[in-house]
PDB file of C-alpha atoms in Angstrom:
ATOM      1  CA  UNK A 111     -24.410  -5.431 -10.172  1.00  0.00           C
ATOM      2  CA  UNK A 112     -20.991  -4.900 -11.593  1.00  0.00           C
ATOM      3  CA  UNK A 113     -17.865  -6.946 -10.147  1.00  0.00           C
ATOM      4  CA  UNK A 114     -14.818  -4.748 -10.607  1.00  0.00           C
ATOM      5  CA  UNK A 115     -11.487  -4.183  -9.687  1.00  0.00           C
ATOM      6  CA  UNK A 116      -8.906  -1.399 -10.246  1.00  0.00           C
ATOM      7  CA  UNK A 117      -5.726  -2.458 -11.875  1.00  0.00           C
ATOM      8  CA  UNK A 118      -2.532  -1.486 -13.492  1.00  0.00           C
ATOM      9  CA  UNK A 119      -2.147  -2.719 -16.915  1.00  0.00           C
ATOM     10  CA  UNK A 120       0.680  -4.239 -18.837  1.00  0.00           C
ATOM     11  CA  UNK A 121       2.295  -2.972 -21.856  1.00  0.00           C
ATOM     12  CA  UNK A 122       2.463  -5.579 -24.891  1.00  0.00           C
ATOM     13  CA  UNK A 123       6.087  -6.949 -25.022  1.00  0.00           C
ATOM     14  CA  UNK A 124       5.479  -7.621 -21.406  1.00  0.00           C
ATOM     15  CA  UNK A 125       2.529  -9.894 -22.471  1.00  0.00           C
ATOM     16  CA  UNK A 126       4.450 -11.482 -24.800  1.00  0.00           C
ATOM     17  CA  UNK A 127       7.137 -12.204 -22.376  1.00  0.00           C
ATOM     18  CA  UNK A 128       4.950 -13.416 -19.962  1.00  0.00           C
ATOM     19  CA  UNK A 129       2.657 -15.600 -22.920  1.00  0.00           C
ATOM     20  CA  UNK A 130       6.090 -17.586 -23.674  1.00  0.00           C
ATOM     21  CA  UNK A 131       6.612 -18.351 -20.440  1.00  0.00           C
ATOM     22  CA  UNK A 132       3.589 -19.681 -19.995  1.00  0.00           C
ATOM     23  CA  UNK A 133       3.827 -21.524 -23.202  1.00  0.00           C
ATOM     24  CA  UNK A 134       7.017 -22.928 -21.282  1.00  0.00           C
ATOM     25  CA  UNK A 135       5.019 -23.958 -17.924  1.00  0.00           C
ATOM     26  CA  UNK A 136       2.666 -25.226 -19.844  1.00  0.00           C
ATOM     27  CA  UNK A 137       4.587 -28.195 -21.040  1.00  0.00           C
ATOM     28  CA  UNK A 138       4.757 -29.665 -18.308  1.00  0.00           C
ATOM     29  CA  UNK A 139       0.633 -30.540 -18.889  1.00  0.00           C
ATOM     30  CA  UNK A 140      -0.427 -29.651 -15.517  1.00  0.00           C
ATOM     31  CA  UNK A 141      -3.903 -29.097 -14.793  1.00  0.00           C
ATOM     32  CA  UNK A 142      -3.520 -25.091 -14.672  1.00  0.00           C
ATOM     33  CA  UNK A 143      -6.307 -22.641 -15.716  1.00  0.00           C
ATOM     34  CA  UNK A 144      -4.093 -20.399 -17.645  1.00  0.00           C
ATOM     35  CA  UNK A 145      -4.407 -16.348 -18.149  1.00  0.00           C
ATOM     36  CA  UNK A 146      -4.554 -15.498 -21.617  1.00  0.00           C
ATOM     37  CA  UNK A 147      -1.580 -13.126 -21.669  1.00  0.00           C
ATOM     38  CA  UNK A 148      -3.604  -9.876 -22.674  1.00  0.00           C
ATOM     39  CA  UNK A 149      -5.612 -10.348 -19.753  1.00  0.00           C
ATOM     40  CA  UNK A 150      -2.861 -10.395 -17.262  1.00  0.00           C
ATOM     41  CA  UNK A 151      -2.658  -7.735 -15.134  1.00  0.00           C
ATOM     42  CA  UNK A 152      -1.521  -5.912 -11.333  1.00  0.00           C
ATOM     43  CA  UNK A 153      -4.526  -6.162  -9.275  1.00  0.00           C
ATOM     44  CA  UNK A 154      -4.054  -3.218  -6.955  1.00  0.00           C
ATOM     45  CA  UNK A 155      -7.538  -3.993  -5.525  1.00  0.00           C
ATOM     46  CA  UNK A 156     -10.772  -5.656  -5.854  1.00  0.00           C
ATOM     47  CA  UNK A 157     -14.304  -4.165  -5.444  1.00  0.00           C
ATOM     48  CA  UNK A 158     -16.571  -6.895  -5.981  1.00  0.00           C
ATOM     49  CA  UNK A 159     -20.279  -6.254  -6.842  1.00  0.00           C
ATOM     50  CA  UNK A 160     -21.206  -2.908  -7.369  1.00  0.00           C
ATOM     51  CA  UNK A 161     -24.318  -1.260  -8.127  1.00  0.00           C
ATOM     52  CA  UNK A 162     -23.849   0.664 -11.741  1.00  0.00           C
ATOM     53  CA  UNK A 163     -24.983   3.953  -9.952  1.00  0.00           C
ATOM     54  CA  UNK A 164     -21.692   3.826  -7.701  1.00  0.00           C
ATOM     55  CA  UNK A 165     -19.285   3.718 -10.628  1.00  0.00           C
ATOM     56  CA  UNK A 166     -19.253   7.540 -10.778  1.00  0.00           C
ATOM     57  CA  UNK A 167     -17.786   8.060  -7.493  1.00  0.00           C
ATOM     58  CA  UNK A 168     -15.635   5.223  -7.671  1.00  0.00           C
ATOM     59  CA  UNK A 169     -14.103   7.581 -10.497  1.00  0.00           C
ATOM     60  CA  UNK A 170     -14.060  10.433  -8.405  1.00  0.00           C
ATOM     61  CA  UNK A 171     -11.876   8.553  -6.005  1.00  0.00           C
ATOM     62  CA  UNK A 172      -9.385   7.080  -8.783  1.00  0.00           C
ATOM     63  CA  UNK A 173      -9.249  10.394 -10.374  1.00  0.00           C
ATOM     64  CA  UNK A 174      -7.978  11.829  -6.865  1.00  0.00           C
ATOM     65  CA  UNK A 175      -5.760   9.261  -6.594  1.00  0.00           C
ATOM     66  CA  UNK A 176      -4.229   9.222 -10.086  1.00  0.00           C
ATOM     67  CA  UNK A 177      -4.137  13.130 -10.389  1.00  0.00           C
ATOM     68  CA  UNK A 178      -1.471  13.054  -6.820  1.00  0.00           C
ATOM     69  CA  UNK A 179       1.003  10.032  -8.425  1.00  0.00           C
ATOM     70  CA  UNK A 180       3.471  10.232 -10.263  1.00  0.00           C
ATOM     71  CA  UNK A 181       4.831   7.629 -13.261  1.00  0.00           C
ATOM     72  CA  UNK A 182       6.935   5.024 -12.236  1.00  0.00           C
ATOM     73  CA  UNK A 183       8.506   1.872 -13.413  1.00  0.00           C
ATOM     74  CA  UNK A 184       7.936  -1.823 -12.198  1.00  0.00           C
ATOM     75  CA  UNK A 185       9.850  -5.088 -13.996  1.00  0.00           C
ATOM     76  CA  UNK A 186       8.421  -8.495 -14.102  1.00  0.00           C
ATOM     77  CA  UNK A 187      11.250 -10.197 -12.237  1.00  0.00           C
ATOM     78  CA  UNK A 188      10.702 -14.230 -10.563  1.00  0.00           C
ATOM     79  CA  UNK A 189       8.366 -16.368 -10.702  1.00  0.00           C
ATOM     80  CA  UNK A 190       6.685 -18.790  -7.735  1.00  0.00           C
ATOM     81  CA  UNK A 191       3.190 -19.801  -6.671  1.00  0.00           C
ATOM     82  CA  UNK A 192       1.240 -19.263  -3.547  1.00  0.00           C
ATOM     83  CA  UNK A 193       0.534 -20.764  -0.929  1.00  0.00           C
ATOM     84  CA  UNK A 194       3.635 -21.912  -2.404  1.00  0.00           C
ATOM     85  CA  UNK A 195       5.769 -23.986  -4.926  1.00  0.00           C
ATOM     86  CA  UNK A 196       5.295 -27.554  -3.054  1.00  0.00           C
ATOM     87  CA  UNK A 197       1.302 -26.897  -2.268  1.00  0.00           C
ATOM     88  CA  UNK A 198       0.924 -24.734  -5.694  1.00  0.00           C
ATOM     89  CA  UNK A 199      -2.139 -22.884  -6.117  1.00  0.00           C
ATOM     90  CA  UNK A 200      -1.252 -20.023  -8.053  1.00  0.00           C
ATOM     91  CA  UNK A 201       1.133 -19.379 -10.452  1.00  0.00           C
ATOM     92  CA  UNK A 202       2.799 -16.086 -10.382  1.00  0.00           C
ATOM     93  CA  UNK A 203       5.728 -13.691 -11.352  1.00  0.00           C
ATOM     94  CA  UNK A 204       6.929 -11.136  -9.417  1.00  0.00           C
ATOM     95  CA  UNK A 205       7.826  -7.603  -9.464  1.00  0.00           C
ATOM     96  CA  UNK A 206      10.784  -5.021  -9.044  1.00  0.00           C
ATOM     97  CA  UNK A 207      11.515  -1.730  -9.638  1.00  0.00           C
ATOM     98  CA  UNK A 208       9.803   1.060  -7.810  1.00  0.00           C
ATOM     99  CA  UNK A 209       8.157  -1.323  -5.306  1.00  0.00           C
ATOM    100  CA  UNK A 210       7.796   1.816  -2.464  1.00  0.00           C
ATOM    101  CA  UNK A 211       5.931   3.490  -5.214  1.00  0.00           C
ATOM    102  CA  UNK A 212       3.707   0.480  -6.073  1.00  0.00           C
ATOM    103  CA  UNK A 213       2.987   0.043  -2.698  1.00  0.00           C
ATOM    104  CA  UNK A 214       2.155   3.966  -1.874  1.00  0.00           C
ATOM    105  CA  UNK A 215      -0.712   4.240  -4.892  1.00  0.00           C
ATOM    106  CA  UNK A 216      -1.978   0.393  -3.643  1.00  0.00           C
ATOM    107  CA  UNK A 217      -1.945   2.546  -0.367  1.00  0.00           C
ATOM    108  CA  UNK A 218      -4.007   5.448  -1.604  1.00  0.00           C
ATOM    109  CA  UNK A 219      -6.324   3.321  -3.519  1.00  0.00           C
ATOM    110  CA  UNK A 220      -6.877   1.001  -0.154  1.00  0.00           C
ATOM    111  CA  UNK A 221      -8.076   4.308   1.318  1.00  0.00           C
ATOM    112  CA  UNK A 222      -9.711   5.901  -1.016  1.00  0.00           C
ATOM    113  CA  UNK A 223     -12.052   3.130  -1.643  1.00  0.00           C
ATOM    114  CA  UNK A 224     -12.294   2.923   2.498  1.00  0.00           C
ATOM    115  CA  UNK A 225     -13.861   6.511   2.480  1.00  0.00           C
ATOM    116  CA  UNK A 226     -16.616   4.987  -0.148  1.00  0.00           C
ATOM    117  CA  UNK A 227     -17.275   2.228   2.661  1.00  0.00           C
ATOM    118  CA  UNK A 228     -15.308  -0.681   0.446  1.00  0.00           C
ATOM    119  CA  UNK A 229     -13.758  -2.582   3.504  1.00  0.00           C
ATOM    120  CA  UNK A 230     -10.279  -2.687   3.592  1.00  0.00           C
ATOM    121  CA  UNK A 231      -8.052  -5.783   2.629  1.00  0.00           C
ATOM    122  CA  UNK A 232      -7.051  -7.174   5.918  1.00  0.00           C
ATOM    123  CA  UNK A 233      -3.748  -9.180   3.854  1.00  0.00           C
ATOM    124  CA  UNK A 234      -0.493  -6.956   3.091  1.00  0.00           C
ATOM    125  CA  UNK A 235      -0.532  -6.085  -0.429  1.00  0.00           C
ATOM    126  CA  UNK A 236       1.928  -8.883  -2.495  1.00  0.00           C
ATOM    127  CA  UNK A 237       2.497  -7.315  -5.752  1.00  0.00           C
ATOM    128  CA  UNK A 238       2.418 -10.131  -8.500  1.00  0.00           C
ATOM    129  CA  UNK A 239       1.387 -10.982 -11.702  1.00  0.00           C
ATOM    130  CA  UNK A 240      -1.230 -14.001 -11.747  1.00  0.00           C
ATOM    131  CA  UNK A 241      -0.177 -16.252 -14.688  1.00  0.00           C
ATOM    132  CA  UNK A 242      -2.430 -19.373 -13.973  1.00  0.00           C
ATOM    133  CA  UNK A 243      -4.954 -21.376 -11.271  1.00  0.00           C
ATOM    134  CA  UNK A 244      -3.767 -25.052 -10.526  1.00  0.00           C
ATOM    135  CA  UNK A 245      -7.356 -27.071 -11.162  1.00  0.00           C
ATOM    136  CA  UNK A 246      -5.851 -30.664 -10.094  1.00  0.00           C
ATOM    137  CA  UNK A 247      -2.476 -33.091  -9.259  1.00  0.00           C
ATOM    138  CA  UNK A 248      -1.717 -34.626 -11.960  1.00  0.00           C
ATOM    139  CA  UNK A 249       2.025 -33.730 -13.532  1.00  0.00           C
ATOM    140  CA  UNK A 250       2.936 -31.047 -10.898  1.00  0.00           C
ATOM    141  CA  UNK A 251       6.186 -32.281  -9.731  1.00  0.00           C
ATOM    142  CA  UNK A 252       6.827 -31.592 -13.798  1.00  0.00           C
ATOM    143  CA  UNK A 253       5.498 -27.946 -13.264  1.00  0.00           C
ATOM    144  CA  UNK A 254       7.136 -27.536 -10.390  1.00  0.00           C
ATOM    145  CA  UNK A 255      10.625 -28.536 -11.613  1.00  0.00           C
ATOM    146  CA  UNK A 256       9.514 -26.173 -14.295  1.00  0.00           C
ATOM    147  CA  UNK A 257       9.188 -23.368 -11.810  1.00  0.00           C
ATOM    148  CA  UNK A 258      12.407 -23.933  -9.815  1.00  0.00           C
ATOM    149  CA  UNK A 259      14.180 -23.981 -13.014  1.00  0.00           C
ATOM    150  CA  UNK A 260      12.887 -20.396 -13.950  1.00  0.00           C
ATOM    151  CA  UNK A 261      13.461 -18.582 -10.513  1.00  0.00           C
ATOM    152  CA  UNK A 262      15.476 -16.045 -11.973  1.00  0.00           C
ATOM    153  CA  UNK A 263      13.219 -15.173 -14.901  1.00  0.00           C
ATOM    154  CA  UNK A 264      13.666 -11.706 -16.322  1.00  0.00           C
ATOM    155  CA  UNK A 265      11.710  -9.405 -18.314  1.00  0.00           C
ATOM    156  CA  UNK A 266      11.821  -5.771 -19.252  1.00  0.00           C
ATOM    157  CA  UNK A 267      10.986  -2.854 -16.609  1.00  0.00           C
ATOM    158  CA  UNK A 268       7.856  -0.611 -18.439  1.00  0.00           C
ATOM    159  CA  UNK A 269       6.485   2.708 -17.090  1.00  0.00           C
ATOM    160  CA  UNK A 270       3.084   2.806 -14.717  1.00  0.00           C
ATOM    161  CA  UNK A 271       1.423   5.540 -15.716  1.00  0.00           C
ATOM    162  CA  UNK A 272      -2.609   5.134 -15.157  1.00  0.00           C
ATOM    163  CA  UNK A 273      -5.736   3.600 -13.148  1.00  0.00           C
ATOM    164  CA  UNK A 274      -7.808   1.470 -14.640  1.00  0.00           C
ATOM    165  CA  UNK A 275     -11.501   0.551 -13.205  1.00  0.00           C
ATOM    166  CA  UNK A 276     -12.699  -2.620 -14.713  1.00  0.00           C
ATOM    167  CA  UNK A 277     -15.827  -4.714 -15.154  1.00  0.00           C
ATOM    168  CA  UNK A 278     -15.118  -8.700 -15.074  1.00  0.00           C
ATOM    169  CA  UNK A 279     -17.695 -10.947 -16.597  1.00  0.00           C
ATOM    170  CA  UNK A 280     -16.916 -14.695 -15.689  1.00  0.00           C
ATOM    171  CA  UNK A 281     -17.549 -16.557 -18.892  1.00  0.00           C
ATOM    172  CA  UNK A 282     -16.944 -20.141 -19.553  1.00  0.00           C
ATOM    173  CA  UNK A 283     -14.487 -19.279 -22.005  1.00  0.00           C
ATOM    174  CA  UNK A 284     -12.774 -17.402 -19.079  1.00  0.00           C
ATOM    175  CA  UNK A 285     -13.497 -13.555 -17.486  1.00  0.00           C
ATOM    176  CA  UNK A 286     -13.762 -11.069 -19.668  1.00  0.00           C
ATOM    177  CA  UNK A 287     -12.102  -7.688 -18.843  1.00  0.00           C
ATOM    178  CA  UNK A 288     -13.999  -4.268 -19.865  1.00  0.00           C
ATOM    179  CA  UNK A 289     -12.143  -1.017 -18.944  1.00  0.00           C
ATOM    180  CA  UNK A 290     -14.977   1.326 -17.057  1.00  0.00           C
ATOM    181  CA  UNK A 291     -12.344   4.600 -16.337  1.00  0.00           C
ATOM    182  CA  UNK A 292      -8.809   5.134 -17.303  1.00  0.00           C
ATOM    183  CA  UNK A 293      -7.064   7.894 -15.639  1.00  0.00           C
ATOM    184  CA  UNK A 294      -3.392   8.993 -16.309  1.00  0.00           C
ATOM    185  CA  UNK A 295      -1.032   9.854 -13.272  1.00  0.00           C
ATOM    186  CA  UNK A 296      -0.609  13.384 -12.303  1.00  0.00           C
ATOM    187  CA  UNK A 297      -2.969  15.349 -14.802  1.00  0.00           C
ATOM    188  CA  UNK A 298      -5.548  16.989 -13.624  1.00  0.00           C
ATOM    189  CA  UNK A 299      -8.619  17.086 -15.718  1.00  0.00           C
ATOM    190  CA  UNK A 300      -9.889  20.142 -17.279  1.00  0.00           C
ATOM    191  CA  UNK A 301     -13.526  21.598 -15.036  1.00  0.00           C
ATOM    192  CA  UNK A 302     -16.148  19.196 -16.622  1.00  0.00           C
ATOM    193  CA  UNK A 303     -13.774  16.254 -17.742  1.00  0.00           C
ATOM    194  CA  UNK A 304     -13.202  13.554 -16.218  1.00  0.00           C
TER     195      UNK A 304
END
């Protein structure tokens, strides 16, 4: 079995925007599993386990999906945690820009994963950008402070311009991300290509 989920991934100055503010957060010496920057990315919707011989039509769907959107841009913009900042679980930074747009391709991959029998997400999509997992107590007033301090972080907008299917393999060292199917927004592949 594979576990997967389709994403949107970020462009390099955003995850070296996003690595110094970690670095930042990460003074305060919080307990915090924290995402190694290049591995950050917009989770539009997780599969699971899936059997290898189900990847092709997972592609099918994606490539549907990805051939009717269009590019559009999103900018890392806040930062909180969730459930949220006072009972911190996860620390994350959110997004602006095109949100309708975000929201409509989240939309169309919800259902075209539905048609394949994935069930649907029963939570309303929260776009956000997963930065790190609080593990204990210890030092989180100190993050938190941190946080409040850095509401109105900025960063750069960047263009959204593909799908990407990946295959996460939970190491010790942390999961590891393989890209299964990339498909770029509004091109239609040749007969044959996918």
């Amino acid at each position: 079995m594979l576990r997967t989920f389709i994403a949107i991934d970020l462009p390099t100055a955003v995850q070296e925007v996003l690595e110094r503010l970690e670095k930042e957060f990460q003074q305060a010496q919080a307990p915090v599993a924290w995402i190694k920057p290049e591995r950050i990315h917009l989770t539009l919707k997780f599969l699971g386990d899936v059997a290898p011989e189900r990847v092709s039509e997972i592609r099918e769907g994606l490539k549907r999906v990805a051939e009717a959107a269009s590019p559009f841009h999103l900018k890392p913009s806040g930062c909180g945690a969730f459930p949220s900042i006072k009972q911190m679980r996860v620390i994350w930074v959110g997004l602006q820009g095109d949100i309708a747009a975000l929201n409509g391709l989240q939309h169309a991959v919800e259902e075209s994963m539905a048609q394949l029998g994935f069930k649907k997400e029963n939570r309303p999509f929260k776009p956000h950008l997963t930065l790190g997992r609080v593990k204990g107590r210890q030092h989180l007033r100190s993050l938190q402070e941190s946080l409040l301090g850095r509401l109105d972080f900025d960063s750069e907008a960047f263009d959204v311009t593909e799908l990407v299917l990946y295959k996460s393999e939970l190491r010790p060292e942390g999961a590891r991300y393989t890209p299964l199917f990339r498909k770029t927004f509004g091109q239609e592949s040749p007969a044959g290509n996918s």
